[in-house]
């Protein structure tokens, strides 16, 4: 069986609430499922675990608005229908931003589902083999991933790991960033211990290797490079992951299940498809891909110009499209679009999977850990493995002479991450965690105009407090007065 399906309508009625909203907590179930008569068997527990994946699967399609649009990779088009997206793109977001509000609620809905699995895991008595440990590992991996996205976006957030009442929820203050990361690391360590290898899991479910890779990434964010090196060396060497020879095959449904997949969100066209492939397509569609597009966002010239001749990633990341002019003497208009997810599909229901962690990123994380623990040669080797695939040979490899100091290494690492992982949800967080956003995001080149040999440039005003985004006001209002502190810089 190629995929697992994450669409469970009846189960969503039971475990779809995040736990902090009066209306959600007091909703009347439309089915007979309750926490007292569910979770009775291993089969029901399995469905509850799949419900956590379903939550992340639905969210992943629009992650680019928070994770890429504020960066220099992408800008929102003038016809985007998504309220709040333009403000994130322009770094003018405020507490009323709907995108941030939806992101917060979606993550806590997933956390609630993970908590329900962990709180009820001892109820079934018919587990076979290591199924119980597997379910614990999956729930903890997914809870850790959701909290990782929350802490990177908002900073400290309320830590919910048990069933709490409405009044308890309203009185719960934000945990510190350190406390959130402590839970993430503890969850991932337990997931590493309990999860089977990928070979023993259905496609689309997490594994020991995925938990190891995510733990290494978390250590990188914490600048705990010694632990990161140890864990990422295991992720690189112990689980059989490898780069595929051709970058383009990563983005083809026929070859998307490959040795580079560490953890990905699965989709099935027309059954449980994703909308991202259509979102990036021009309004008029692209012949052989889809008859029409939504054109919510466009690739920036800031990113486009960084691809050099010979980089095989370019063609499968951005397509440089020329639009025929309407007036006889007008030149063609340069109008590129994101082609990384542009597989042949029906409108708004692509079956292409959306990666969360790829082996190429694990190598780049390993390179970062090795350099920061003194192994410069090892760091260069890991970095060049990604370069060699991109350029189909060693002709563009970096040498020790290219990296005179730590700043040189960081610049080259971030460039490689930008080109390799474009539109996969890492660029904004990379700029923030390295402090580069304050200089990189002062301006963004958007649409290149060939007739002027220049790009349309917008001036932005990144601020020091923008390492995190505002806590959604609709969440602040759910708490007792004075309980939910707003992030600095966004206070009314």
PDB file of C-alpha atoms in Angstrom, residues 272-398:
ATOM      1  CA  UNK A 272      -7.154  13.750  -0.444  1.00  0.00           C
ATOM      2  CA  UNK A 273      -5.124  16.137  -2.561  1.00  0.00           C
ATOM      3  CA  UNK A 274      -3.137  19.231  -1.676  1.00  0.00           C
ATOM      4  CA  UNK A 275      -3.714  22.763  -2.987  1.00  0.00           C
ATOM      5  CA  UNK A 276      -0.132  24.050  -2.953  1.00  0.00           C
ATOM      6  CA  UNK A 277       0.661  22.830  -6.462  1.00  0.00           C
ATOM      7  CA  UNK A 278      -2.197  24.971  -7.813  1.00  0.00           C
ATOM      8  CA  UNK A 279      -1.533  27.945  -5.517  1.00  0.00           C
ATOM      9  CA  UNK A 280       1.789  28.775  -7.209  1.00  0.00           C
ATOM     10  CA  UNK A 281       0.552  28.335 -10.812  1.00  0.00           C
ATOM     11  CA  UNK A 282      -0.245  31.474 -12.904  1.00  0.00           C
ATOM     12  CA  UNK A 283      -3.926  32.340 -13.260  1.00  0.00           C
ATOM     13  CA  UNK A 284      -4.124  31.098 -16.822  1.00  0.00           C
ATOM     14  CA  UNK A 285      -2.699  27.716 -15.941  1.00  0.00           C
ATOM     15  CA  UNK A 286       0.280  25.937 -17.480  1.00  0.00           C
ATOM     16  CA  UNK A 287      -0.108  23.592 -20.429  1.00  0.00           C
ATOM     17  CA  UNK A 288       0.419  19.982 -19.412  1.00  0.00           C
ATOM     18  CA  UNK A 289       0.295  20.850 -15.691  1.00  0.00           C
ATOM     19  CA  UNK A 290      -3.128  22.256 -14.758  1.00  0.00           C
ATOM     20  CA  UNK A 291      -5.735  24.195 -16.704  1.00  0.00           C
ATOM     21  CA  UNK A 292      -5.732  27.201 -14.349  1.00  0.00           C
ATOM     22  CA  UNK A 293      -3.915  28.412 -11.262  1.00  0.00           C
ATOM     23  CA  UNK A 294      -4.509  30.575  -8.206  1.00  0.00           C
ATOM     24  CA  UNK A 295      -1.254  32.560  -8.330  1.00  0.00           C
ATOM     25  CA  UNK A 296      -1.226  33.405  -4.628  1.00  0.00           C
ATOM     26  CA  UNK A 297       2.531  34.006  -4.552  1.00  0.00           C
ATOM     27  CA  UNK A 298       5.495  34.476  -6.882  1.00  0.00           C
ATOM     28  CA  UNK A 299       9.211  33.682  -6.582  1.00  0.00           C
ATOM     29  CA  UNK A 300      11.370  36.725  -5.889  1.00  0.00           C
ATOM     30  CA  UNK A 301      14.199  37.921  -8.087  1.00  0.00           C
ATOM     31  CA  UNK A 302      16.254  37.992  -4.882  1.00  0.00           C
ATOM     32  CA  UNK A 303      16.140  34.192  -4.952  1.00  0.00           C
ATOM     33  CA  UNK A 304      15.980  33.689  -8.711  1.00  0.00           C
ATOM     34  CA  UNK A 305      19.274  35.479  -9.442  1.00  0.00           C
ATOM     35  CA  UNK A 306      21.151  33.340  -6.886  1.00  0.00           C
ATOM     36  CA  UNK A 307      20.915  30.236  -9.072  1.00  0.00           C
ATOM     37  CA  UNK A 308      24.009  30.099 -11.274  1.00  0.00           C
ATOM     38  CA  UNK A 309      24.477  28.379 -14.618  1.00  0.00           C
ATOM     39  CA  UNK A 310      24.734  24.620 -14.251  1.00  0.00           C
ATOM     40  CA  UNK A 311      22.614  24.348 -11.106  1.00  0.00           C
ATOM     41  CA  UNK A 312      20.135  21.610 -11.997  1.00  0.00           C
ATOM     42  CA  UNK A 313      17.833  22.654  -9.149  1.00  0.00           C
ATOM     43  CA  UNK A 314      16.822  25.872 -10.899  1.00  0.00           C
ATOM     44  CA  UNK A 315      14.532  24.383 -13.559  1.00  0.00           C
ATOM     45  CA  UNK A 316      12.584  22.377 -10.985  1.00  0.00           C
ATOM     46  CA  UNK A 317      12.369  25.264  -8.530  1.00  0.00           C
ATOM     47  CA  UNK A 318      11.498  28.310 -10.650  1.00  0.00           C
ATOM     48  CA  UNK A 319      10.284  28.474 -14.243  1.00  0.00           C
ATOM     49  CA  UNK A 320      11.229  31.734 -15.988  1.00  0.00           C
ATOM     50  CA  UNK A 321       8.096  32.362 -17.994  1.00  0.00           C
ATOM     51  CA  UNK A 322       7.737  35.042 -20.667  1.00  0.00           C
ATOM     52  CA  UNK A 323       4.203  36.326 -21.214  1.00  0.00           C
ATOM     53  CA  UNK A 324       3.318  37.419 -24.761  1.00  0.00           C
ATOM     54  CA  UNK A 325       2.556  41.168 -24.924  1.00  0.00           C
ATOM     55  CA  UNK A 326      -0.903  42.438 -25.832  1.00  0.00           C
ATOM     56  CA  UNK A 327       0.341  45.544 -27.656  1.00  0.00           C
ATOM     57  CA  UNK A 328       2.329  45.059 -30.906  1.00  0.00           C
ATOM     58  CA  UNK A 329       5.506  46.893 -29.867  1.00  0.00           C
ATOM     59  CA  UNK A 330       5.628  45.879 -26.204  1.00  0.00           C
ATOM     60  CA  UNK A 331       8.341  43.444 -25.089  1.00  0.00           C
ATOM     61  CA  UNK A 332       7.414  40.112 -23.498  1.00  0.00           C
ATOM     62  CA  UNK A 333       6.848  40.272 -19.758  1.00  0.00           C
ATOM     63  CA  UNK A 334       9.092  38.208 -17.504  1.00  0.00           C
ATOM     64  CA  UNK A 335       6.724  36.353 -15.186  1.00  0.00           C
ATOM     65  CA  UNK A 336       8.335  33.435 -13.321  1.00  0.00           C
ATOM     66  CA  UNK A 337       6.406  30.974 -11.177  1.00  0.00           C
ATOM     67  CA  UNK A 338       7.297  28.397  -8.540  1.00  0.00           C
ATOM     68  CA  UNK A 339       7.642  25.068 -10.337  1.00  0.00           C
ATOM     69  CA  UNK A 340       8.894  22.869  -7.495  1.00  0.00           C
ATOM     70  CA  UNK A 341       5.378  21.498  -6.945  1.00  0.00           C
ATOM     71  CA  UNK A 342       4.164  21.875 -10.551  1.00  0.00           C
ATOM     72  CA  UNK A 343       3.236  18.315 -11.366  1.00  0.00           C
ATOM     73  CA  UNK A 344       0.365  17.402 -13.678  1.00  0.00           C
ATOM     74  CA  UNK A 345      -2.804  17.524 -11.556  1.00  0.00           C
ATOM     75  CA  UNK A 346      -6.430  18.519 -11.360  1.00  0.00           C
ATOM     76  CA  UNK A 347      -7.180  21.992 -10.027  1.00  0.00           C
ATOM     77  CA  UNK A 348      -6.567  22.273  -6.261  1.00  0.00           C
ATOM     78  CA  UNK A 349      -6.107  18.561  -5.718  1.00  0.00           C
ATOM     79  CA  UNK A 350      -2.552  17.466  -6.415  1.00  0.00           C
ATOM     80  CA  UNK A 351      -1.256  14.080  -5.303  1.00  0.00           C
ATOM     81  CA  UNK A 352       2.330  15.309  -4.943  1.00  0.00           C
ATOM     82  CA  UNK A 353       3.702  14.793  -1.440  1.00  0.00           C
ATOM     83  CA  UNK A 354       5.005  17.792   0.537  1.00  0.00           C
ATOM     84  CA  UNK A 355       8.281  17.117   2.355  1.00  0.00           C
ATOM     85  CA  UNK A 356       8.907  18.070   5.970  1.00  0.00           C
ATOM     86  CA  UNK A 357      12.466  16.707   6.253  1.00  0.00           C
ATOM     87  CA  UNK A 358      14.640  15.527   3.357  1.00  0.00           C
ATOM     88  CA  UNK A 359      18.038  13.865   3.551  1.00  0.00           C
ATOM     89  CA  UNK A 360      19.623  16.826   1.757  1.00  0.00           C
ATOM     90  CA  UNK A 361      18.648  18.996   4.708  1.00  0.00           C
ATOM     91  CA  UNK A 362      20.031  16.431   7.153  1.00  0.00           C
ATOM     92  CA  UNK A 363      23.389  16.714   5.368  1.00  0.00           C
ATOM     93  CA  UNK A 364      23.296  20.509   5.569  1.00  0.00           C
ATOM     94  CA  UNK A 365      22.425  20.334   9.265  1.00  0.00           C
ATOM     95  CA  UNK A 366      25.272  17.876   9.802  1.00  0.00           C
ATOM     96  CA  UNK A 367      27.630  20.262   7.998  1.00  0.00           C
ATOM     97  CA  UNK A 368      26.587  23.074  10.340  1.00  0.00           C
ATOM     98  CA  UNK A 369      27.110  20.903  13.425  1.00  0.00           C
ATOM     99  CA  UNK A 370      30.507  19.657  12.253  1.00  0.00           C
ATOM    100  CA  UNK A 371      31.827  23.124  11.451  1.00  0.00           C
ATOM    101  CA  UNK A 372      30.760  24.464  14.825  1.00  0.00           C
ATOM    102  CA  UNK A 373      32.493  21.607  16.637  1.00  0.00           C
ATOM    103  CA  UNK A 374      35.807  22.106  14.851  1.00  0.00           C
ATOM    104  CA  UNK A 375      35.529  19.508  12.076  1.00  0.00           C
ATOM    105  CA  UNK A 376      35.868  21.872   9.122  1.00  0.00           C
ATOM    106  CA  UNK A 377      36.866  19.153   6.683  1.00  0.00           C
ATOM    107  CA  UNK A 378      33.841  17.050   7.586  1.00  0.00           C
ATOM    108  CA  UNK A 379      31.595  20.090   7.295  1.00  0.00           C
ATOM    109  CA  UNK A 380      32.904  20.763   3.790  1.00  0.00           C
ATOM    110  CA  UNK A 381      32.351  17.151   2.765  1.00  0.00           C
ATOM    111  CA  UNK A 382      28.705  17.191   3.886  1.00  0.00           C
ATOM    112  CA  UNK A 383      28.052  20.556   2.241  1.00  0.00           C
ATOM    113  CA  UNK A 384      29.634  19.423  -1.020  1.00  0.00           C
ATOM    114  CA  UNK A 385      27.539  16.257  -1.174  1.00  0.00           C
ATOM    115  CA  UNK A 386      24.539  18.527  -1.754  1.00  0.00           C
ATOM    116  CA  UNK A 387      26.502  20.724  -4.211  1.00  0.00           C
ATOM    117  CA  UNK A 388      27.650  17.708  -6.230  1.00  0.00           C
ATOM    118  CA  UNK A 389      24.094  16.531  -6.802  1.00  0.00           C
ATOM    119  CA  UNK A 390      22.995  20.061  -7.725  1.00  0.00           C
ATOM    120  CA  UNK A 391      25.734  20.519 -10.341  1.00  0.00           C
ATOM    121  CA  UNK A 392      25.984  16.882 -11.445  1.00  0.00           C
ATOM    122  CA  UNK A 393      29.673  16.746 -10.543  1.00  0.00           C
ATOM    123  CA  UNK A 394      32.403  18.241  -8.418  1.00  0.00           C
ATOM    124  CA  UNK A 395      33.118  21.296 -10.578  1.00  0.00           C
ATOM    125  CA  UNK A 396      31.306  23.669  -8.217  1.00  0.00           C
ATOM    126  CA  UNK A 397      32.462  22.160  -4.924  1.00  0.00           C
ATOM    127  CA  UNK A 398      33.671  24.502  -2.235  1.00  0.00           C
TER     128      UNK A 398
END
